[in-house]
XYZ file of C-alpha atoms in Angstrom:
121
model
C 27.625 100.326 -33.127
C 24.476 97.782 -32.962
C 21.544 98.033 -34.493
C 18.367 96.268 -33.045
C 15.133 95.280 -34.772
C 12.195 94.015 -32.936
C 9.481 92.196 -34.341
C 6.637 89.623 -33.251
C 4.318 92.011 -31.903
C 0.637 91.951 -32.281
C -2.958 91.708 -31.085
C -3.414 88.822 -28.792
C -6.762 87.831 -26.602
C -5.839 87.653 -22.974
C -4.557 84.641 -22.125
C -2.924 84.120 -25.026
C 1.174 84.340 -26.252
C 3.615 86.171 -28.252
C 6.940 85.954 -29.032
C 9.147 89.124 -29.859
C 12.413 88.804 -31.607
C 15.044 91.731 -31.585
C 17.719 90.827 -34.335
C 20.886 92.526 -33.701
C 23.430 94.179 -36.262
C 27.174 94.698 -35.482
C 29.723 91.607 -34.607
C 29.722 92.421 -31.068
C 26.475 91.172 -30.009
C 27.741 88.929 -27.680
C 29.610 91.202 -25.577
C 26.135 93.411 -24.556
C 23.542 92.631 -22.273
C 19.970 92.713 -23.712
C 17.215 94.309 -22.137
C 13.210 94.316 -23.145
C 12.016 97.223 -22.204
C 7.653 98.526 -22.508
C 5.943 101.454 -22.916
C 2.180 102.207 -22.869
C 0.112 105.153 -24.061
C 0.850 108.270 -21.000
C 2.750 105.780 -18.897
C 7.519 106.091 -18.686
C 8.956 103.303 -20.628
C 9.709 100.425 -17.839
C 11.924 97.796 -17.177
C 10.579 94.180 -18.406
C 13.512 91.924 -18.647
C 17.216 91.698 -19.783
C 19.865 88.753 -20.288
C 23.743 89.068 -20.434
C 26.162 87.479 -22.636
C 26.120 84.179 -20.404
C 22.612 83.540 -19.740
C 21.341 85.065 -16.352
C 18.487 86.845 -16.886
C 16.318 89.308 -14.850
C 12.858 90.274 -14.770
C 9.971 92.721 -13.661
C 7.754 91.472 -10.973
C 5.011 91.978 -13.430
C 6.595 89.592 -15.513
C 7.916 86.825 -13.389
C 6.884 83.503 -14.674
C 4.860 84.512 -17.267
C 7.574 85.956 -19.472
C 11.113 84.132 -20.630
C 13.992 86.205 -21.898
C 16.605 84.298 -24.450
C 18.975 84.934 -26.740
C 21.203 83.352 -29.680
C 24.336 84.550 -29.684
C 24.653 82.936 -33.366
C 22.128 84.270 -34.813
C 22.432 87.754 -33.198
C 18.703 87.514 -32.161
C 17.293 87.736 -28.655
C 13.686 86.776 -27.803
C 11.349 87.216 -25.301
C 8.196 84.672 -24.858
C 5.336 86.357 -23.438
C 2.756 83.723 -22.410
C -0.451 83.962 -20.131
C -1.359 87.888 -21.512
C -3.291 90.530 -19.462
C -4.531 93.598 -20.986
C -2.136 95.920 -18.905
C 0.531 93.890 -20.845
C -0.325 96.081 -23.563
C 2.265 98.501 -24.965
C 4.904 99.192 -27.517
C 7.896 97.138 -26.775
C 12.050 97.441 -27.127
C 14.533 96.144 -27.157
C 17.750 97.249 -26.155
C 21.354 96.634 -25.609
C 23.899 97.712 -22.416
C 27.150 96.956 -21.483
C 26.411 95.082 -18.272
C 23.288 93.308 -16.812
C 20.881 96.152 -15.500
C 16.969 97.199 -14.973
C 18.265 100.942 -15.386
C 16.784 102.102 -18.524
C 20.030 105.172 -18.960
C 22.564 102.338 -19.161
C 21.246 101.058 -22.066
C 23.190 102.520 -25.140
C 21.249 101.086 -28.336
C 17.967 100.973 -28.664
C 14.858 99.118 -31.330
C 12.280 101.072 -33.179
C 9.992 99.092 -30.865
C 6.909 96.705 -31.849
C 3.500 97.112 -30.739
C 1.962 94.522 -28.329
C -1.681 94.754 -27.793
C -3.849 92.588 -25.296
C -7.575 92.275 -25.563
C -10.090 91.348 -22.922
């Protein structure tokens, strides 16, 4: 069983950065991949970015070079830096955790309350 808390989210001009923090319950963080997933207002949750237990990462389009996945398998935290904002970036984010390295939103098996990110103009 893991638990996942995200937090860092907030109102940010466009432009700007955030970082979002998912801590992790449960000894076996470091076996699951971790996934950032988004959500905005009448729009399906979507795919942002996920890491395994090694390091290799994936990411949206959307996202590519503006956003950077991490995690610490010490601290049973992963992150995800979220620099050079647009407004469409806007949405409540979560994170999640799956047993292998994947965009597909049904293989992940625990899941974050979610934080809210919101980009101005």
């Amino acid at each position: 069983q893991v638990q996942l808390v995200e937090s860092g989210g907030g109102l940010v001009q466009a432009g700007g950065s955030l970082r979002l923090s998912c801590a992790a319950s449960g000894r076996t963080f470091s076996r699951y991949a971790m996934g950032w997933f988004r959500q905005a207002p009448g729009k399906e949750r979507e795919f942002v970015s996920a890491i395994n237990w090694s390091g290799s990462t994936s990411y949206a389009d959307s996202v590519k070079g503006r956003f950077t996945i991490s995690r610490d398998n010490a601290k049973n935290t992963v992150y995800l830096q979220m620099n050079s904002l647009k407004p469409e970036d806007t949405a409540v984010y979560y994170c999640a955790a799956a047993p292998v390295l994947t965009y597909l939103l049904n293989v992940y098996d625990y899941w974050g309350q979610g934080t809210q990110v919101t980009v101005s103009s």
